[in-house]
Short mmCIF file of C-alpha atoms in Angstrom, two decimals:
data_model
loop_
_atom_site.label_atom_id
_atom_site.label_comp_id
_atom_site.label_asym_id
_atom_site.label_seq_id
_atom_site.Cartn_x
_atom_site.Cartn_y
_atom_site.Cartn_z
CA MET V 27 90.58 105.35 95.28
CA ARG V 28 90.94 102.04 93.46
CA PHE V 29 92.62 101.90 90.07
CA GLU V 30 92.64 98.76 87.96
CA ILE V 31 94.95 99.45 85.03
CA ALA V 32 95.39 97.19 82.03
CA LEU V 33 97.34 99.10 79.42
CA PRO V 34 100.23 98.48 76.99
CA SER V 35 102.39 100.52 79.32
CA VAL V 36 105.85 99.72 80.58
CA LEU V 37 105.53 102.06 83.57
CA VAL V 38 102.36 101.03 85.41
CA LEU V 39 101.31 102.14 88.88
CA LEU V 40 100.10 99.07 90.71
CA ALA V 41 96.68 98.84 92.35
CA ALA V 42 96.97 99.33 96.09
CA CYS V 43 95.38 96.70 98.27
CA GLY V 44 95.50 98.75 101.48
CA GLY V 45 95.04 102.33 100.27
CA ASP V 46 93.63 105.21 102.21
CA ASP V 47 90.98 106.37 99.84
CA PRO V 48 89.93 109.96 100.09
CA ALA V 49 86.65 110.28 102.02
CA SER V 50 84.12 113.11 102.53
CA SER V 51 81.44 113.81 105.14
CA ALA V 52 78.47 116.13 105.33
CA SER V 53 76.18 117.25 108.14
CA ASP V 54 72.43 117.36 107.67
CA GLY V 55 72.11 120.07 110.30
CA THR V 56 69.98 118.03 112.69
CA GLY V 57 70.63 117.09 116.27
CA VAL V 58 67.37 117.39 118.28
CA THR V 59 66.03 114.18 119.83
CA THR V 60 62.26 113.64 119.50
CA VAL V 61 60.59 111.81 122.39
CA THR V 62 57.03 110.44 122.13
CA ALA V 63 54.95 109.91 125.27
CA THR V 64 52.93 106.67 125.44
CA GLU V 65 49.77 105.95 127.47
CA SER V 66 49.64 103.28 130.12
CA THR V 67 46.59 101.07 130.62
CA THR V 68 46.91 101.77 134.34
CA SER V 69 46.37 105.05 136.08
CA THR V 70 49.06 107.63 135.38
CA THR V 71 49.71 110.90 137.14
CA GLN V 72 51.88 113.29 135.09
CA SER V 73 53.26 116.66 135.99
CA THR V 74 54.22 118.73 132.97
CA ALA V 75 56.49 121.76 133.00
CA PRO V 76 55.92 124.78 130.72
CA THR V 77 56.92 124.12 127.13
CA THR V 78 59.12 126.05 124.76
CA SER V 79 59.80 125.05 121.14
CA GLY V 80 58.05 121.73 121.71
CA VAL V 81 60.39 120.74 124.55
CA VAL V 82 58.59 118.90 127.34
CA THR V 83 60.04 117.79 130.66
CA ASP V 84 58.24 114.94 132.49
CA THR V 85 58.97 115.24 136.20
CA GLY V 86 57.30 112.07 137.44
CA THR V 87 55.04 109.18 136.55
CA SER V 88 53.09 106.83 138.85
CA THR V 89 52.24 103.45 137.40
CA GLY V 90 50.64 100.68 139.43
CA GLY V 91 51.45 102.49 142.69
CA ALA V 92 55.20 102.73 141.99
CA ASP V 93 56.78 106.11 141.29
CA THR V 94 59.29 106.16 138.45
CA THR V 95 61.25 109.27 137.49
CA ILE V 96 61.43 109.80 133.69
CA PRO V 97 64.67 111.44 132.53
CA PRO V 98 64.34 114.96 131.12
CA ILE V 99 63.23 115.00 127.48
CA CYS V 100 65.60 117.88 126.77
CA PRO V 101 69.01 116.72 128.08
CA ASP V 102 71.42 119.17 129.58
CA GLY V 103 73.32 121.05 126.87
CA THR V 104 70.91 120.29 124.01
CA ILE V 105 70.63 123.21 121.60
CA VAL V 106 67.15 124.10 120.35
CA CYS V 107 65.86 127.01 118.33
CA GLU V 108 62.81 129.19 118.81
CA GLY V 109 62.66 131.25 115.69
CA ASN V 110 66.05 132.92 115.48
CA VAL V 111 66.80 132.44 119.19
CA LYS V 112 69.31 129.77 120.29
CA LYS V 113 68.43 128.10 123.59
CA VAL V 114 70.52 125.62 125.58
CA CYS V 115 68.61 123.18 127.79
CA ASP V 116 69.56 122.94 131.46
CA GLY V 117 68.19 119.39 131.86
CA MET V 118 65.52 120.52 134.32
CA GLY V 119 62.87 121.84 131.98
CA GLY V 120 64.44 125.24 131.50
CA PHE V 121 67.34 126.88 129.69
CA PHE V 122 70.63 128.26 130.99
CA GLU V 123 71.40 130.25 127.82
CA GLU V 124 69.33 132.20 125.30
CA THR V 125 71.01 134.02 122.40
CA LEU V 126 69.50 136.00 119.53
CA CYS V 127 71.34 134.87 116.38
CA ASP V 128 72.56 137.44 113.88
CA ASP V 129 71.87 135.18 110.90
CA VAL V 130 70.16 131.79 111.46
CA CYS V 131 69.59 129.36 114.31
CA VAL V 132 70.03 125.70 113.37
CA GLU V 133 68.59 122.95 115.58
CA GLY V 134 71.35 121.09 117.40
CA LEU V 135 74.03 123.50 116.17
CA GLY V 136 73.02 126.98 117.27
CA CYS V 137 73.87 130.34 115.69
CA LEU V 138 75.44 130.01 112.25
CA LEU V 139 75.89 132.08 109.14
CA CYS V 140 73.78 129.62 107.14
CA ASN V 141 72.11 126.22 107.37
CA PRO V 142 74.62 123.53 106.25
CA GLY V 143 73.69 121.97 102.92
CA GLU V 144 71.12 124.58 101.95
CA GLY V 145 71.73 126.14 98.56
CA VAL V 146 70.47 128.71 96.12
CA CYS V 147 71.06 129.05 92.38
CA ASP V 148 72.78 132.12 90.99
CA GLY V 149 72.42 131.46 87.30
CA ASP V 150 74.54 128.36 86.58
CA VAL V 151 76.33 128.57 89.96
CA ALA V 152 75.14 126.60 93.01
CA HIS V 153 75.70 128.74 96.13
CA VAL V 154 75.70 126.12 98.93
CA CYS V 155 76.27 126.54 102.68
CA ASN V 156 79.30 124.54 103.81
CA ASP V 157 79.30 121.78 106.43
CA ALA V 158 80.39 124.14 109.21
CA GLY V 159 77.64 126.65 108.43
CA ASP V 160 80.16 129.50 108.41
CA GLY V 161 80.47 130.12 104.67
CA TYR V 162 79.41 129.17 101.17
CA VAL V 163 80.87 126.96 98.45
CA ASP V 164 80.22 128.02 94.87
CA THR V 165 80.06 125.22 92.30
CA TYR V 166 79.74 125.84 88.57
CA CYS V 167 77.03 123.63 87.09
CA ASP V 168 78.59 122.89 83.70
CA GLU V 169 76.01 122.49 80.93
CA VAL V 170 78.71 120.96 78.71
CA GLN V 171 78.65 118.05 81.17
CA GLY V 172 74.83 118.01 81.19
CA VAL V 173 74.75 119.58 84.66
CA THR V 174 72.29 122.32 85.69
CA CYS V 175 71.41 124.13 88.92
CA ASP V 176 68.14 122.92 90.43
CA PRO V 177 66.20 125.98 91.71
CA ASP V 178 64.36 123.88 94.32
CA SER V 179 67.48 122.48 96.03
CA GLY V 180 70.07 125.06 95.00
CA HIS V 181 72.43 122.22 94.02
CA CYS V 182 73.98 121.03 90.75
CA VAL V 183 72.03 118.07 89.33
CA GLY V 184 72.71 115.58 86.55
CA ALA V 185 74.66 112.36 86.01
CA CYS V 186 77.92 114.35 86.09
CA ALA V 187 77.04 116.55 89.08
CA PRO V 188 79.91 116.58 91.61
CA ALA V 189 77.75 114.87 94.25
CA ASN V 190 77.26 111.89 91.90
CA LEU V 191 80.97 111.34 91.18
CA GLY V 192 83.35 109.57 93.50
CA THR V 193 87.15 109.59 93.55
CA SER V 194 87.94 106.89 91.02
CA TYR V 195 89.18 106.91 87.43
CA ILE V 196 85.54 107.35 86.25
CA GLY V 197 84.47 110.93 85.65
CA CYS V 198 83.18 113.55 83.25
CA ASP V 199 86.06 116.06 83.04
CA TYR V 200 89.61 115.14 81.93
CA TYR V 201 92.76 116.88 80.68
CA PRO V 202 94.66 114.71 78.13
CA THR V 203 98.23 115.98 77.82
CA VAL V 204 100.87 115.39 75.16
CA THR V 205 104.21 114.51 76.76
CA THR V 206 107.75 114.44 75.39
CA ASN V 207 108.10 111.74 72.72
CA ARG V 208 110.48 111.13 69.81
CA VAL V 209 107.79 109.51 67.62
CA ASP V 210 107.31 110.80 64.06
CA ASN V 211 104.42 113.19 63.44
CA ILE V 212 102.79 110.87 60.88
CA TYR V 213 101.44 108.96 63.89
CA HIS V 214 98.58 110.31 65.98
CA PHE V 215 98.06 111.35 69.54
CA ALA V 216 94.61 110.06 70.56
CA VAL V 217 92.12 109.62 73.37
CA VAL V 218 89.93 106.55 73.78
CA VAL V 219 86.52 107.05 75.41
CA SER V 220 84.84 104.12 77.18
CA ASN V 221 81.16 104.61 78.02
CA THR V 222 79.76 101.84 80.23
CA THR V 223 76.59 103.73 81.24
CA ASP V 224 73.09 103.04 79.92
CA GLU V 225 72.93 106.40 78.16
CA SER V 226 74.75 107.84 75.16
CA ALA V 227 77.53 110.26 76.15
CA HIS V 228 78.07 113.51 74.26
CA VAL V 229 81.79 114.34 74.42
CA THR V 230 83.22 117.82 73.83
CA ILE V 231 86.98 118.36 73.42
CA THR V 232 88.45 121.84 73.74
CA ARG V 233 91.87 123.43 74.02
CA GLY V 234 91.74 126.81 75.64
CA ALA V 235 88.79 128.72 74.19
CA MET V 236 88.81 126.64 70.99
CA THR V 237 86.47 123.69 70.43
CA VAL V 238 88.52 120.94 68.78
CA THR V 239 85.81 118.34 68.16
CA GLU V 240 82.62 116.77 69.50
CA ALA V 241 81.41 113.18 69.37
CA ASP V 242 78.60 110.95 70.61
CA VAL V 243 79.69 107.73 72.27
CA PRO V 244 76.82 105.21 72.46
CA SER V 245 76.06 103.25 75.60
CA GLN V 246 78.37 100.29 76.26
CA SER V 247 80.82 101.31 73.54
CA VAL V 248 84.29 102.72 72.92
CA GLU V 249 85.25 105.64 70.67
CA VAL V 250 88.74 106.54 69.42
CA ILE V 251 89.36 110.26 68.79
CA THR V 252 92.65 111.43 67.26
CA LEU V 253 94.02 114.85 68.22
CA PRO V 254 96.85 117.07 66.92
CA TRP V 255 100.22 116.87 68.65
CA VAL V 256 101.18 119.82 70.86
CA ALA V 257 104.66 120.46 69.46
CA GLU V 258 105.93 122.44 72.46
CA LEU V 259 105.27 119.47 74.77
CA LYS V 260 106.43 116.77 72.35
CA ASP V 261 109.84 118.49 72.29
CA TYR V 262 112.57 117.20 74.63
CA TRP V 263 114.90 120.10 75.39
CA ASP V 264 114.06 122.57 78.16
CA SER V 265 111.50 122.53 80.95
CA LYS V 266 108.68 124.94 80.18
CA VAL V 267 105.15 126.16 80.80
CA VAL V 268 102.81 125.84 77.82
CA PRO V 269 99.66 127.99 78.20
CA ASP V 270 96.54 126.00 77.22
CA GLY V 271 98.85 123.09 76.52
CA ALA V 272 96.36 120.42 77.63
CA TYR V 273 93.20 119.28 75.91
CA ARG V 274 90.01 119.18 77.94
CA VAL V 275 87.50 116.34 77.49
CA ARG V 276 84.03 116.78 78.98
CA SER V 277 81.21 114.28 78.80
CA THR V 278 77.50 114.27 79.63
CA GLN V 279 77.85 110.78 81.18
CA PRO V 280 80.58 109.35 83.43
CA ILE V 281 83.27 107.79 81.22
CA THR V 282 86.71 106.22 81.44
CA LEU V 283 89.38 107.94 79.36
CA TYR V 284 92.77 106.76 78.06
CA GLN V 285 95.38 108.63 76.06
CA TYR V 286 97.64 106.98 73.49
CA SER V 287 100.99 108.44 72.46
CA PRO V 288 100.83 107.51 69.68
CA LEU V 289 97.73 105.47 68.83
CA GLU V 290 99.32 103.42 66.06
CA TYR V 291 102.01 100.79 66.40
CA VAL V 292 102.43 100.58 62.63
CA ILE V 293 101.27 102.56 59.57
CA GLY V 294 101.84 100.69 56.33
CA ASP V 295 105.30 99.19 56.68
CA GLU V 296 106.53 101.92 59.04
CA TYR V 297 106.67 101.25 62.79
CA SER V 298 106.16 103.99 65.38
CA MET V 299 108.74 102.32 67.68
CA THR V 300 108.03 104.52 70.75
CA ASN V 301 104.41 104.28 71.83
CA ASP V 302 102.74 104.06 75.21
CA ALA V 303 99.38 104.80 76.82
CA SER V 304 97.91 105.92 80.12
CA LEU V 305 94.67 105.72 82.03
CA LEU V 306 93.76 109.33 82.84
CA VAL V 307 92.53 110.60 86.19
CA PRO V 308 89.40 112.82 86.07
CA VAL V 309 89.24 116.20 87.80
CA ASN V 310 86.93 114.80 90.51
CA ALA V 311 89.82 112.59 91.71
CA TRP V 312 92.67 115.11 91.45
CA SER V 313 94.79 115.99 94.46
CA ALA V 314 97.32 118.63 95.50
CA ASP V 315 99.99 116.07 96.49
CA TYR V 316 101.97 113.70 94.23
CA TRP V 317 105.24 111.75 94.16
CA VAL V 318 106.82 111.19 90.73
CA ALA V 319 107.84 107.73 89.47
CA ILE V 320 109.84 107.73 86.22
CA ARG V 321 113.35 106.80 85.05
CA ASN V 322 116.84 108.27 84.59
CA THR V 323 118.02 110.44 81.73
CA HIS V 324 119.09 107.99 79.03
CA GLY V 325 122.15 108.27 76.82
CA GLY V 326 122.91 111.79 77.99
CA TRP V 327 120.13 113.51 76.07
CA ASN V 328 116.92 111.43 76.34
CA PRO V 329 115.20 113.00 79.39
CA GLY V 330 112.68 111.69 81.85
CA GLY V 331 110.14 114.13 83.17
CA TYR V 332 106.71 114.94 84.46
CA ALA V 333 103.85 117.19 83.37
CA VAL V 334 101.62 119.13 85.79
CA VAL V 335 98.19 120.30 84.59
CA ALA V 336 95.85 122.77 86.30
CA SER V 337 92.05 122.97 86.08
CA GLN V 338 91.73 126.29 87.93
CA ASP V 339 93.24 129.70 87.26
CA GLY V 340 95.93 130.87 89.66
CA THR V 341 97.06 127.40 90.75
CA GLN V 342 100.43 127.63 92.53
CA VAL V 343 102.60 124.54 92.05
CA THR V 344 105.66 123.80 94.20
CA VAL V 345 108.19 121.14 93.18
CA THR V 346 110.71 119.68 95.61
CA PRO V 347 113.34 117.43 94.01
CA SER V 348 114.52 114.14 95.44
CA ALA V 349 118.21 113.37 95.97
CA THR V 350 118.45 112.21 92.33
CA GLY V 351 116.08 114.87 90.97
CA LYS V 352 118.33 117.91 91.31
CA ILE V 353 119.66 117.82 87.74
CA VAL V 354 117.09 119.46 85.49
CA ASN V 355 117.01 121.22 82.13
CA PRO V 356 115.80 124.55 83.58
CA GLY V 357 112.91 126.63 82.30
CA GLY V 358 109.33 127.66 83.00
CA GLY V 359 110.18 128.76 86.54
CA ILE V 360 112.07 125.56 87.40
CA ALA V 361 115.73 125.99 88.36
CA ALA V 362 118.60 123.73 87.29
CA ASP V 363 118.50 122.12 90.76
CA GLY V 364 114.88 121.01 90.22
CA THR V 365 113.28 123.48 92.61
CA GLY V 366 110.59 125.97 91.68
CA VAL V 367 107.23 127.59 92.36
CA VAL V 368 105.10 128.09 89.25
CA THR V 369 101.61 129.55 88.78
CA LEU V 370 99.37 127.85 86.24
CA ASP V 371 95.99 128.85 84.87
CA GLU V 372 93.28 126.45 83.71
CA GLY V 373 94.62 124.12 80.99
CA ASP V 374 98.24 125.25 81.37
CA VAL V 375 100.95 122.58 81.46
CA LEU V 376 104.28 122.66 83.31
CA GLN V 377 106.62 120.03 81.83
CA VAL V 378 109.86 119.40 83.74
CA LEU V 379 112.67 117.40 82.08
CA SER V 380 115.78 115.86 83.60
CA GLY V 381 119.25 117.00 82.52
CA HIS V 382 122.52 115.19 81.83
CA GLY V 383 124.28 114.35 85.08
CA GLY V 384 126.75 111.70 83.94
CA GLY V 385 127.94 109.06 86.36
CA GLU V 386 129.98 105.88 86.22
CA PRO V 387 130.74 104.52 82.72
CA GLY V 388 128.31 101.85 81.63
CA MET V 389 125.81 102.79 84.36
CA PRO V 390 122.53 104.79 84.22
CA ASP V 391 122.78 108.57 84.25
CA ILE V 392 122.57 109.90 87.82
CA ALA V 393 119.87 112.42 86.78
CA ASP V 394 116.49 110.89 87.71
CA LEU V 395 113.33 112.82 88.64
CA THR V 396 111.90 109.80 90.50
CA GLY V 397 110.87 110.82 94.03
CA THR V 398 110.21 114.47 93.16
CA HIS V 399 107.41 115.83 95.34
CA VAL V 400 104.77 117.94 93.55
CA THR V 401 102.34 119.93 95.67
CA ALA V 402 99.86 122.71 94.85
CA ASP V 403 97.33 125.01 96.48
CA LYS V 404 94.57 123.62 94.22
CA PRO V 405 94.10 120.11 92.78
CA VAL V 406 96.31 119.24 89.80
CA HIS V 407 97.04 116.26 87.55
CA VAL V 408 100.56 114.83 87.20
CA ILE V 409 101.75 112.57 84.35
CA ALA V 410 105.23 111.04 84.49
CA THR V 411 106.95 110.68 81.12
CA HIS V 412 110.15 109.71 79.34
CA PHE V 413 111.28 110.79 75.88
CA CYS V 414 112.81 107.36 75.16
CA THR V 415 114.65 104.94 77.43
CA TYR V 416 115.91 101.37 77.86
CA ILE V 417 114.50 99.08 80.57
CA PRO V 418 116.85 97.66 81.83
CA PHE V 419 119.19 100.57 81.06
CA ASP V 420 121.59 98.46 78.97
CA VAL V 421 119.10 96.48 76.84
CA GLU V 422 118.03 97.97 73.49
CA ALA V 423 115.85 99.55 72.24
CA CYS V 424 114.42 102.76 73.69
CA ASP V 425 110.73 103.41 74.23
CA HIS V 426 108.51 106.31 75.30
CA LEU V 427 106.95 106.09 78.77
CA GLU V 428 103.97 107.87 80.26
CA GLU V 429 101.66 107.18 83.19
CA SER V 430 99.24 109.16 85.34
CA MET V 431 100.53 109.43 88.88
CA LEU V 432 98.18 108.43 91.68
CA PRO V 433 97.53 111.11 94.34
CA TYR V 434 99.11 110.74 97.76
CA GLU V 435 95.67 109.96 99.19
CA SER V 436 95.50 106.83 97.01
CA LEU V 437 98.89 105.46 97.98
CA ALA V 438 99.13 102.54 100.42
CA ARG V 439 101.38 100.59 102.74
CA GLU V 440 100.64 97.24 101.09
CA TYR V 441 100.88 96.29 97.41
CA LEU V 442 100.53 93.10 95.42
CA VAL V 443 103.17 92.90 92.69
CA THR V 444 102.04 90.56 89.92
CA THR V 445 103.85 89.30 86.84
CA PRO V 446 102.70 90.36 83.34
CA PHE V 447 101.58 87.58 81.02
CA VAL V 448 102.52 88.45 77.43
CA LYS V 449 101.35 86.96 74.13
CA PRO V 450 103.32 88.38 71.20
CA LEU V 451 101.86 88.08 67.70
CA ASN V 452 102.27 84.53 66.32
CA GLN V 453 104.18 83.44 69.43
CA GLU V 454 103.40 81.38 72.48
CA PRO V 455 102.45 83.39 75.60
CA PHE V 456 105.08 83.75 78.29
CA ILE V 457 105.70 85.41 81.65
CA LYS V 458 107.67 88.64 81.22
CA PRO V 459 110.07 89.83 83.94
CA ARG V 460 109.76 93.48 85.01
CA MET V 461 111.56 96.13 87.01
CA VAL V 462 109.97 97.34 90.26
CA ARG V 463 110.64 100.69 91.93
CA VAL V 464 109.60 101.52 95.51
CA ILE V 465 109.59 105.20 96.52
CA ALA V 466 109.33 106.56 100.08
CA THR V 467 107.04 109.38 101.17
CA GLU V 468 108.35 109.45 104.78
CA ALA V 469 111.75 109.21 106.44
CA GLY V 470 112.87 105.89 107.89
CA THR V 471 110.48 103.73 105.86
CA THR V 472 110.98 99.98 106.30
CA ILE V 473 109.93 97.37 103.73
CA SER V 474 109.13 93.65 104.02
CA TYR V 475 108.08 91.03 101.45
CA GLU V 476 105.82 87.99 101.41
CA PRO V 477 107.22 85.63 100.33
CA PRO V 478 110.73 86.97 101.07
CA GLN V 479 112.62 88.31 98.04
CA ASP V 480 116.32 87.53 98.21
CA GLY V 481 118.45 90.66 98.05
CA ALA V 482 115.51 93.09 97.90
CA PRO V 483 116.19 96.28 99.92
CA THR V 484 114.30 96.78 103.18
CA THR V 485 114.85 100.45 104.13
CA LEU V 486 114.45 103.92 102.62
CA ALA V 487 116.08 106.75 104.58
CA ASN V 488 114.41 109.90 103.26
CA PRO V 489 111.23 111.04 101.52
CA GLY V 490 111.75 110.70 97.77
CA ASP V 491 114.42 108.01 98.10
CA TYR V 492 113.80 104.89 96.03
CA PHE V 493 115.26 101.51 95.24
CA GLU V 494 114.81 99.27 92.23
CA ILE V 495 114.29 95.53 92.24
CA ALA V 496 116.04 94.06 89.22
CA ALA V 497 114.20 92.06 86.59
CA THR V 498 111.98 89.54 88.38
CA ASP V 499 109.10 87.29 87.36
CA LYS V 500 107.95 86.56 90.93
CA ASP V 501 104.61 87.46 92.50
CA PHE V 502 104.87 88.94 95.99
CA MET V 503 103.38 91.37 98.50
CA ILE V 504 105.19 94.54 99.59
CA THR V 505 104.41 95.86 103.08
CA ALA V 506 105.83 99.23 104.21
CA SER V 507 105.83 101.10 107.51
CA ALA V 508 104.49 104.22 105.74
CA LYS V 509 102.84 105.02 102.43
CA VAL V 510 105.03 104.24 99.41
CA VAL V 511 104.77 104.46 95.63
CA VAL V 512 105.25 101.15 93.81
CA ALA V 513 105.84 101.29 90.06
#
C-alpha cells in the first residue's frame, strides 16, 4: 500500500519506500494442458490409444524413415474430469485412479465442494466459491455504493465493487471518527471528499441507523461537509467504548477522504488554536494489525490516545501495551495497565487515553501509548490522537494531533525522511525542523542511516520500543533489520 500524505498535520506517517504491500491471488480453476496434433508433409504412421475425456496418447510417429517417440499427451499425475468423475493420468494412456466426486470435479484440481470463482446471487449477496474450492465467501453488494449482484456471474459489479478496489487510500467506504480535542464547539468537525474520477459521486453519510446527510460531488472536484461533534469522543477523561461513535461515508465512485478536527483555523477574530487533519483509510485497506505512534501525556492531564473503529459486528479487539503504554485512564474494557480485550460492533469506537505517570521534573510524562500493539479478529481502523501537546515537550503552545495509522502490512524496512518546507502567511518560506520517532515491531531491531546521523540511536530491544530523534532539518534514509513505524 502506498500513501502519499500532504496534510497540515504535525504527526504524519511517512511514505514507505520498501513496503510489503498486501497482495491477493485467485485461481481460475484450470490446469489441463491442450495438445494439438499437426500433419507432416511426409508419410506418418500413428498409433492411437483409446480416448477418455479428450485425452489422447501418441505412442509413436515415423517421419522420413526415422522413428520418434512423442511424449504422452496426458502426463503422469494430471487430473482430468469425465462428468463428475476425477481421473488421474498414469502417463501411458490410462489412469491409475478414478473417483466419483460427491459435489463437483474441477479440471486440474479434482473433487471439490465447488468450482473456485463461480458465484450465484442471493438477493444482494454474492455467494462465491473460494480459491480452495472448499467453501463460499458471501459479499454484500451495497447499493449505497452503487454496487449490485450480477446474476450472470454471481459477483458484485460496479465501480465500487470489492474486486475493483485495491489496498490504497482510495475507496468507497470510510469511517470518520471524532477524537479527543480541547477545541471549542463553535468550530466544526468536517470531512473533505476528493473525487478524481470521470463520474459524479453520490456520497451518503450515516451514523448508526441514522442518515446524517447526502451530497453529490462532481467529477474532478472537492466537497467540504461539516458534521456534528461526537461529545463522548471529544472528551478527554476516561477510556471508553462509544456505540455508533463513528460516522460512515459511502460513495458511488472511488474517492479520497480527509477529516478535519476542526475545519476552521479562525472564525471572525477567534482562533481555534488546536486543529489537525488526517487522511483516512478506506475499509478495503483495513487490517487486523497496527502499531500506535503518538506522544506522551502532557502536563499531567492532557492525554494521548488512539481510537479503534470496527466495520463488522462482533469484532474482538486485543490491545497489548508497550513498555511506556502501561499507564492508562481505564474504561471500556481497558485496564489501568493498558491491557484489554474488547468486542465492537459495526461503527463502534474504542478510544483509549493515557494517564498521568509523572517522571523527572522538567521532562515529558512517562505515560506514552506509542508502541501499543492493536490486533483484532476482523479488520479495523486505528487513529492515533492527542488532546493537546507541545512538540518539543517544553516549547509552547499545545496542539491537537490525529493521524490514521498504517496497517502492519504497509510498514517497511526502509523510509525516506524529508524536511517540511513551510510558508507562513506574509512571511518568507523556510525549512522547519521536526521530531522523528522510530518504533520497533520485532525484538532486536537494528537501524542505520544514509547519510549517517550523528547521535541517532541504532537499536531497539523489544517490540513496541521506540526512540526519538530530536529536532532535525536533515533529509536521510532509515534502514531497519525488520519492519518499523516511522512518524
